[in-house]
Every structure is written in structure tokens, then in C-alpha cells.
mmCIF file of C-alpha atoms in Angstrom:
data_model
loop_
_atom_site.group_PDB
_atom_site.id
_atom_site.type_symbol
_atom_site.label_atom_id
_atom_site.label_comp_id
_atom_site.label_asym_id
_atom_site.label_seq_id
_atom_site.Cartn_x
_atom_site.Cartn_y
_atom_site.Cartn_z
ATOM 1 C CA MET A 642 -0.902 -39.468 2.112
ATOM 2 C CA ARG A 643 0.376 -37.366 5.316
ATOM 3 C CA GLU A 644 -0.256 -33.673 5.677
ATOM 4 C CA SER A 645 2.782 -31.625 5.049
ATOM 5 C CA ASN A 646 2.975 -28.881 8.278
ATOM 6 C CA ARG A 647 3.038 -25.669 6.075
ATOM 7 C CA SER A 648 3.959 -22.700 7.402
ATOM 8 C CA ILE A 649 4.473 -19.187 6.678
ATOM 9 C CA LYS A 650 7.887 -17.269 6.965
ATOM 10 C CA VAL A 651 7.457 -13.479 8.256
ATOM 11 C CA GLN A 652 10.260 -11.250 8.270
ATOM 12 C CA LYS A 653 10.242 -9.298 11.828
ATOM 13 C CA PHE A 654 12.411 -6.296 10.725
ATOM 14 C CA VAL A 655 10.300 -5.320 8.160
ATOM 15 C CA PRO A 656 9.653 -1.836 8.509
ATOM 16 C CA PHE A 657 5.879 -1.265 8.754
ATOM 17 C CA ASP A 658 5.507 0.866 5.629
ATOM 18 C CA LEU A 659 6.973 -1.757 3.226
ATOM 19 C CA ARG A 660 5.329 -4.383 4.746
ATOM 20 C CA PHE A 661 2.124 -2.203 3.828
ATOM 21 C CA MET A 662 3.361 -2.212 0.460
ATOM 22 C CA ILE A 663 4.177 -5.695 -0.055
ATOM 23 C CA ASP A 664 0.854 -6.813 1.337
ATOM 24 C CA CYS A 665 -1.447 -4.849 -1.633
ATOM 25 C CA ASN A 666 1.302 -5.445 -4.300
ATOM 26 C CA ILE A 667 2.044 -1.614 -4.301
ATOM 27 C CA VAL A 668 5.274 -0.546 -6.138
ATOM 28 C CA GLY A 669 7.889 2.027 -5.848
ATOM 29 C CA GLY A 670 6.282 4.804 -8.701
ATOM 30 C CA ASN A 671 2.503 3.549 -8.075
ATOM 31 C CA TRP A 672 -0.071 6.229 -8.035
ATOM 32 C CA ILE A 673 -2.992 5.170 -5.726
ATOM 33 C CA GLU A 674 -6.502 6.440 -5.983
ATOM 34 C CA VAL A 675 -8.797 7.180 -3.038
ATOM 35 C CA PRO A 676 -12.330 8.502 -3.325
ATOM 36 C CA CYS A 677 -13.113 12.218 -2.386
ATOM 37 C CA GLY A 678 -14.048 12.265 1.237
ATOM 38 C CA LYS A 679 -11.860 9.231 2.343
ATOM 39 C CA TYR A 680 -8.512 11.153 3.253
ATOM 40 C CA LYS A 681 -7.073 13.974 4.750
ATOM 41 C CA LYS A 682 -4.331 15.772 4.091
ATOM 42 C CA MET A 683 -1.483 15.986 6.701
ATOM 43 C CA SER A 684 -0.785 18.934 8.540
ATOM 44 C CA LYS A 685 2.959 18.297 8.838
ATOM 45 C CA PRO A 686 4.758 16.793 6.449
ATOM 46 C CA LEU A 687 6.589 13.024 7.710
ATOM 47 C CA SER A 688 8.730 13.268 4.655
ATOM 48 C CA TYR A 689 10.322 14.881 1.679
ATOM 49 C CA CYS A 690 7.112 13.878 -0.834
ATOM 50 C CA GLN A 691 5.368 16.248 -2.298
ATOM 51 C CA LEU A 692 2.066 15.160 -0.948
ATOM 52 C CA GLU A 693 0.853 13.522 1.973
ATOM 53 C CA PHE A 694 -2.829 12.335 2.983
ATOM 54 C CA ASP A 695 -4.099 9.886 5.358
ATOM 55 C CA CYS A 696 -6.608 7.229 5.055
ATOM 56 C CA LEU A 697 -8.053 4.368 6.793
ATOM 57 C CA TYR A 698 -6.841 0.738 5.129
ATOM 58 C CA PRO A 699 -8.358 -1.059 3.358
ATOM 59 C CA LEU A 700 -10.985 0.790 1.559
ATOM 60 C CA TYR A 701 -12.295 -1.242 -0.938
ATOM 61 C CA ASP A 702 -13.154 1.655 -3.801
ATOM 62 C CA THR A 703 -9.215 2.269 -3.793
ATOM 63 C CA PHE A 704 -7.620 1.767 -6.941
ATOM 64 C CA ILE A 705 -4.060 0.868 -7.296
ATOM 65 C CA ILE A 706 -2.844 2.354 -10.631
ATOM 66 C CA THR A 707 0.256 0.303 -11.950
ATOM 67 C CA PRO A 708 2.304 2.243 -14.775
ATOM 68 C CA SER A 709 1.350 -0.432 -17.181
ATOM 69 C CA SER A 710 -2.344 0.768 -16.829
ATOM 70 C CA PHE A 711 -1.181 3.784 -18.471
ATOM 71 C CA CYS A 712 -0.414 2.471 -21.758
ATOM 72 C CA HIS A 713 -3.693 1.252 -22.470
#
């Protein structure tokens, strides 16, 4: 059998924040839990979000809380 050539298709013009959400399986409306001391509050807001924080990625002890996890 001959091995087929596999390639990964990448969208060139996907905004960075959307690409991050896709890669981390984060959907709109999810909560993200980051441990104390691993984030800092933004001094100047960049959007109309209620809260904005900076943190380093990847944080291996970060938890993405999906809406379904509230039902258990």
C-alpha cells in the first residue's frame, strides 16, 4: 500500500483570538478558571468586556468550564 500525502489546511485570515479559542476548544460563553497568581488585571481595557486579564499560555493547570459542567 502506498502512503497518501496528508496536509493540514490552515486559514490564513483567522484572527489570533479566534484561532486560540478554536485550538483550545473554547466556545463563546465558556468560563475559564485560572489559578491565583497566574494572571493580572489589564490596566486599560481593550474591549467592552466586564473583566479583562492577562495570563500566559499554555497554563497546564487552567480549566475550561463548559456549560454542561454546570448541570452535574
